[in-house]
Coordinates of C-alpha atoms and ligand atoms in Angstrom, one line a residue:
X1 CA 109.3 69.9 69.3
X2 CA 107.9 68.8 65.9
X3 CA 109.3 65.8 64.0
X4 CA 110.7 68.2 61.5
X5 CA 112.9 69.9 64.0
X6 CA 114.0 66.6 65.4
X7 CA 115.1 65.6 62.0
X8 CA 117.0 68.8 61.7
X9 CA 118.6 68.1 65.0
X10 CA 119.9 64.7 64.0
X11 CA 121.3 66.2 60.8
X12 CA 122.9 68.8 63.0
X13 CA 124.6 66.1 65.1
X14 CA 125.9 64.5 62.0
X15 CA 127.4 67.7 60.7
X16 CA 128.6 68.5 64.2
X17 CA 130.7 65.4 64.0
X18 CA 132.0 66.2 60.6
X19 CA 132.5 70.0 60.9
X20 CA 133.5 70.2 64.5
X21 CA 132.0 73.1 66.4
X22 CA 131.0 75.2 63.4
X23 CA 127.6 73.9 62.5
X24 CA 126.0 77.3 62.8
X25 CA 128.1 78.3 59.8
X26 CA 127.0 75.4 57.6
X27 CA 123.3 75.9 58.0
X28 CA 122.8 75.4 54.3
X29 CA 124.1 71.9 54.4
X30 CA 121.8 70.8 57.2
X31 CA 119.3 69.2 54.9
X32 CA 121.9 67.0 53.2
X33 CA 121.6 63.2 53.4
X34 CA 124.5 61.2 54.9
X35 CA 125.4 59.6 51.5
X36 CA 125.5 63.1 49.9
X37 CA 127.8 64.4 52.7
X38 CA 130.0 61.3 52.2
X39 CA 130.3 62.1 48.5
X40 CA 131.0 65.7 49.2
X41 CA 133.8 64.8 51.6
X42 CA 135.2 62.2 49.2
X43 CA 135.3 64.9 46.5
X44 CA 137.2 67.3 48.8
X45 CA 139.7 64.5 49.6
X46 CA 140.5 64.0 46.0
X47 CA 142.3 67.4 46.0
X48 CA 144.9 69.3 47.8
X49 CA 142.5 71.7 49.5
X50 CA 144.7 73.9 51.8
X51 CA 143.0 76.9 50.2
X52 CA 139.8 76.5 52.2
X53 CA 138.5 75.0 55.4
X54 CA 135.8 72.4 55.6
X55 CA 133.5 75.2 56.9
X56 CA 134.2 77.3 53.8
X57 CA 133.5 74.3 51.6
X58 CA 130.2 73.3 53.3
X59 CA 129.1 76.9 53.2
X60 CA 128.9 76.6 49.4
X61 CA 126.6 73.5 49.7
X62 CA 122.8 73.5 49.5
X63 CA 120.6 70.4 49.7
X64 CA 117.0 69.9 48.9
X65 CA 115.1 70.1 52.1
X66 CA 112.7 67.3 51.0
X67 CA 115.1 64.8 49.3
X68 CA 118.4 65.6 51.1
X69 CA 120.2 65.6 47.7
X70 CA 122.8 68.2 47.0
X71 CA 121.4 70.7 44.6
X72 CA 124.0 73.5 44.8
X73 CA 127.8 73.5 45.1
X74 CA 129.8 76.6 44.9
X75 CA 133.5 75.9 45.5
X76 CA 135.3 78.8 47.3
X77 CA 137.9 80.4 45.0
X78 CA 141.3 78.7 45.2
X79 CA 139.9 75.8 47.3
X80 CA 141.1 72.8 45.2
X81 CA 144.4 72.0 43.5
X82 CA 144.7 68.8 41.5
X83 CA 143.3 66.6 38.8
X84 CA 139.5 66.3 38.3
X85 CA 139.3 62.6 37.4
X86 CA 136.5 60.9 35.5
X87 CA 135.7 58.8 38.5
X88 CA 135.4 61.8 40.9
X89 CA 132.7 61.6 43.5
X90 CA 131.5 64.9 42.1
X91 CA 129.8 63.0 39.3
X92 CA 127.7 61.1 41.8
X93 CA 125.8 64.2 42.8
X94 CA 123.2 63.7 40.1
X95 CA 120.7 66.2 41.5
X96 CA 123.0 69.2 41.2
X97 CA 121.3 72.1 39.6
X98 CA 124.0 74.8 40.3
X99 CA 127.7 74.0 40.1
X100 CA 130.3 76.6 40.3
X101 CA 133.9 75.4 40.3
X102 CA 135.4 78.7 39.0
X103 CA 138.8 80.0 40.1
X104 CA 140.3 76.8 41.3
X105 CA 143.3 74.9 40.0
X106 CA 142.4 71.7 38.2
X107 CA 145.9 71.4 36.8
X108 CA 146.1 70.2 33.2
X109 CA 142.8 68.3 33.5
X110 CA 140.8 67.7 30.3
X111 CA 137.1 68.5 30.7
X112 CA 135.7 65.2 32.0
X113 CA 132.8 63.9 29.8
X114 CA 131.2 62.8 33.1
X115 CA 129.7 66.2 33.6
X116 CA 127.0 64.9 31.4
X117 CA 125.9 62.7 34.3
X118 CA 124.8 65.8 36.1
X119 CA 122.0 66.3 33.6
X120 CA 119.8 68.4 36.0
X121 CA 122.3 71.2 35.9
X122 CA 120.9 74.7 35.1
X123 CA 124.1 76.6 36.0
X124 CA 127.6 75.4 35.3
X125 CA 130.7 77.5 35.8
X126 CA 134.1 76.1 35.2
X127 CA 135.8 79.4 34.5
X128 CA 139.4 80.2 35.4
X129 CA 140.8 76.7 35.9
X130 CA 143.4 74.7 34.0
X131 CA 141.0 72.8 31.8
X132 CA 142.4 71.6 28.5
X133 CA 141.1 69.9 25.3
X134 CA 137.7 69.9 23.6
X135 CA 134.2 70.1 25.0
X136 CA 133.1 66.5 25.1
X137 CA 130.1 65.8 22.9
X138 CA 128.3 64.3 25.9
X139 CA 127.7 67.8 27.2
X140 CA 124.9 68.1 24.6
X141 CA 123.0 66.1 27.2
X142 CA 123.0 69.0 29.6
X143 CA 119.8 70.3 28.1
X144 CA 118.6 72.2 31.3
X145 CA 121.5 74.5 31.3
X146 CA 120.6 78.2 31.2
X147 CA 124.1 79.4 32.1
X148 CA 127.4 77.9 30.9
X149 CA 130.7 79.6 31.7
X150 CA 133.9 77.9 30.5
X151 CA 135.9 81.2 30.2
X152 CA 139.6 81.5 31.0
X153 CA 140.7 78.0 30.3
X154 CA 142.7 76.3 27.5
X155 CA 139.8 74.7 25.7
X156 CA 140.2 74.0 22.0
X157 CA 138.2 72.9 19.0
X158 CA 134.7 74.0 18.2
X159 CA 131.6 74.5 20.4
X160 CA 129.1 72.7 18.1
X161 CA 127.5 71.0 21.1
X162 CA 126.1 74.2 22.5
X163 CA 123.6 74.1 19.7
X164 CA 121.7 71.4 21.6
X165 CA 121.6 73.5 24.8
X166 CA 118.5 75.3 23.7
X167 CA 117.7 76.8 27.1
X168 CA 120.9 78.7 27.4
X169 CA 120.5 82.4 28.2
X170 CA 124.1 83.1 29.2
X171 CA 127.1 81.6 27.4
X172 CA 130.7 82.6 28.2
X173 CA 133.4 80.9 26.3
X174 CA 135.8 83.8 26.4
X175 CA 139.6 83.5 26.7
X176 CA 140.1 79.9 25.4
X177 CA 141.5 78.5 22.1
X178 CA 138.3 77.9 20.2
X179 CA 138.7 78.2 16.5
X180 CA 136.7 78.2 13.3
X181 CA 133.9 80.5 12.2
X182 CA 131.1 81.7 14.5
X183 CA 128.1 79.5 13.6
X184 CA 125.0 81.5 12.7
X185 CA 122.7 79.4 14.9
X186 CA 124.6 80.7 17.9
X187 CA 123.3 84.2 17.3
X188 CA 119.7 83.1 17.0
X189 CA 119.4 80.6 19.8
X190 CA 115.9 80.9 21.3
X191 CA 116.9 82.3 24.8
X192 CA 120.5 83.4 24.4
X193 CA 120.8 87.0 25.6
X194 CA 124.5 87.1 26.6
X195 CA 127.3 85.7 24.5
X196 CA 131.0 86.2 25.2
X197 CA 133.5 84.8 22.7
X198 CA 136.3 87.2 23.3
X199 CA 139.9 86.1 23.2
X200 CA 139.7 83.0 21.0
X201 CA 141.0 82.1 17.5
X202 CA 137.7 82.6 15.8
X203 CA 137.5 83.7 12.2
X204 CA 134.9 85.5 10.1
X205 CA 132.5 86.1 8.4
X206 CA 129.9 86.8 11.1
X207 CA 126.2 86.7 10.1
X208 CA 124.7 89.3 12.5
X209 CA 121.0 88.6 12.9
X210 CA 118.7 91.2 11.3
X211 CA 115.9 92.9 13.2
X212 CA 113.3 90.4 11.9
X213 CA 115.1 87.4 13.3
X214 CA 114.1 85.9 16.6
X215 CA 117.5 86.7 18.2
X216 CA 117.3 87.6 21.9
X217 CA 120.9 88.7 22.0
X218 CA 121.5 91.8 24.1
X219 CA 125.2 91.4 24.9
X220 CA 127.6 90.1 22.3
X221 CA 131.4 90.2 22.8
X222 CA 133.7 89.2 20.0
X223 CA 136.9 91.1 20.5
X224 CA 140.4 89.7 20.5
X225 CA 139.8 87.1 17.8
X226 CA 141.2 86.5 14.3
X227 CA 138.7 88.1 11.9
Ligands
NAG1 C1 112.3 74.1 51.8 O1 112.8 75.0 50.8 C2 111.8 75.8 50.2 C3 112.5 76.6 49.2 O2 113.8 76.2 48.9 C4 111.2 76.7 51.3 O3 110.2 77.5 50.7 C5 110.6 75.9 52.4 O4 110.2 76.7 53.4 C6 111.6 74.9 53.0 N1 111.0 74.0 53.9 C7 111.5 73.8 55.1 C8 110.8 72.8 55.9 O5 112.5 74.3 55.5
NAG2 C1 130.9 81.6 40.5 O1 131.7 82.0 41.6 C2 132.5 83.1 41.3 C3 133.3 83.4 42.6 O2 134.2 82.3 42.8 C4 131.6 84.3 41.0 O3 132.3 85.4 40.7 C5 130.7 83.9 39.8 O4 129.7 85.0 39.6 C6 129.9 82.6 40.1 N1 129.2 82.3 38.8 C7 127.9 82.0 38.8 C8 127.4 81.6 37.5 O5 127.2 82.1 39.7
NAG3 C1 140.1 56.8 40.1 O1 141.0 56.7 39.1 C2 142.3 56.8 39.4 C3 143.1 56.7 38.1 O2 142.8 57.7 37.2 C4 142.7 55.7 40.4 O3 144.0 55.9 40.8 C5 141.8 55.8 41.6 O4 142.1 54.8 42.5 C6 140.3 55.8 41.2 N1 139.5 56.1 42.4 C7 138.5 55.4 42.7 C8 137.8 55.8 43.9 O5 138.1 54.5 42.0
NAG4 C1 122.5 61.3 27.2 O1 121.6 60.8 28.2 C2 121.0 59.6 27.8 C3 120.0 59.2 28.9 O2 119.5 60.4 29.5 C4 122.0 58.5 27.6 O3 121.3 57.3 27.2 C5 123.0 58.9 26.6 O4 124.0 57.9 26.5 C6 123.6 60.2 26.9 N1 124.4 60.7 25.8 C7 125.6 61.1 26.0 C8 126.4 61.5 24.8 O5 126.1 61.2 27.1
NAG5 C1 121.8 67.6 18.9 O1 120.7 68.1 18.3 C2 120.5 67.6 17.0 C3 119.4 68.3 16.3 O2 118.3 68.5 17.2 C4 120.3 66.1 17.0 O3 120.2 65.5 15.7 C5 121.5 65.4 17.7 O4 121.3 64.1 17.8 C6 121.8 66.1 19.0 N1 123.1 65.6 19.5 C7 123.2 65.0 20.7 C8 124.6 64.5 21.0 O5 122.3 64.9 21.5
NAG6 C1 116.4 88.4 8.1 O1 116.7 87.1 8.6 C2 115.7 86.1 8.3 C3 116.1 84.8 8.9 O2 117.5 84.6 8.9 C4 115.6 86.0 6.7 O3 114.7 85.0 6.4 C5 115.2 87.3 6.2 O4 115.2 87.3 4.8 C6 116.2 88.4 6.6 N1 115.7 89.7 6.2 C7 116.5 90.6 5.7 C8 115.8 91.9 5.3 O5 117.7 90.5 5.4

């Protein structure tokens, strides 16, 4: 037995205590450090989570096999009901690169500005939740984001801050209450290839980039707006 497999074995025991007899199902979470598992459990306990089991929840977790930090969290659909508070343990998972909280029920929560603490994020999906209010300006700190999905919420105001997210290739803000004109920078962002703004209150005019521009856009959806 190498020291590596012994390490795995002790992580296994730890998870065994936490997830009862189902450790074979949570193989992804085996590399997680105890403090990260504690934060994950605290996060789960902040909500009514009858919609999923602990096993389902940990199946969506991935930790870095060198550092033990959580790098990926994909919440099962319909897992959590409740308020996502600014002091949530979620915002202690600073090494997250992929976070998918879509199709849950964060009842009448505004978008916490603390998402900006997770400034290693490359993929963030908050779609189909009950998020209200504006996108906090702190989100302009999420400069590693390549995919941002806030679709199907009740988000208002403008989305100026995405201008600073220069690595974005996929941006989905559809079915919210964004208003104002579509800023021309959005159509010429350096890597943006997919942009969905359907179902908002946006107004014209739209400056469609010409063929000599640097636009990478391949998919642009603008239907169900006000222009
Ligand atoms: C750690 O993860 C990387 C990729 O995520 C993989 O290539 C490597 O084999 C893993 N190492 C161990 C010891 O599991
Ligand atoms: C997030 O999870 C949902 C399922 O709950 C899935 O349909 C969607 O593709 C995921 N989003 C990303 C960006 O991986
Ligand atoms: C988080 O804030 C809420 C109030 O919004 C408070 O009731 C709760 O005790 C706080 N939790 C922690 C762990 O500080
Ligand atoms: C952005 O991050 C820097 C440090 O990385 C921090 O000093 C600054 O306050 C953050 N800005 C916002 C708006 O969160
Ligand atoms: C966004 O980018 C602009 C231009 O690069 C910069 O002046 C501004 O400070 C940035 N905003 C934030 C909140 O980082
Ligand atoms: C195309 O767009 C670029 C940059 O916006 C502009 O400089 C150029 O004049 C435009 N060309 C035509 C033919 O409209």
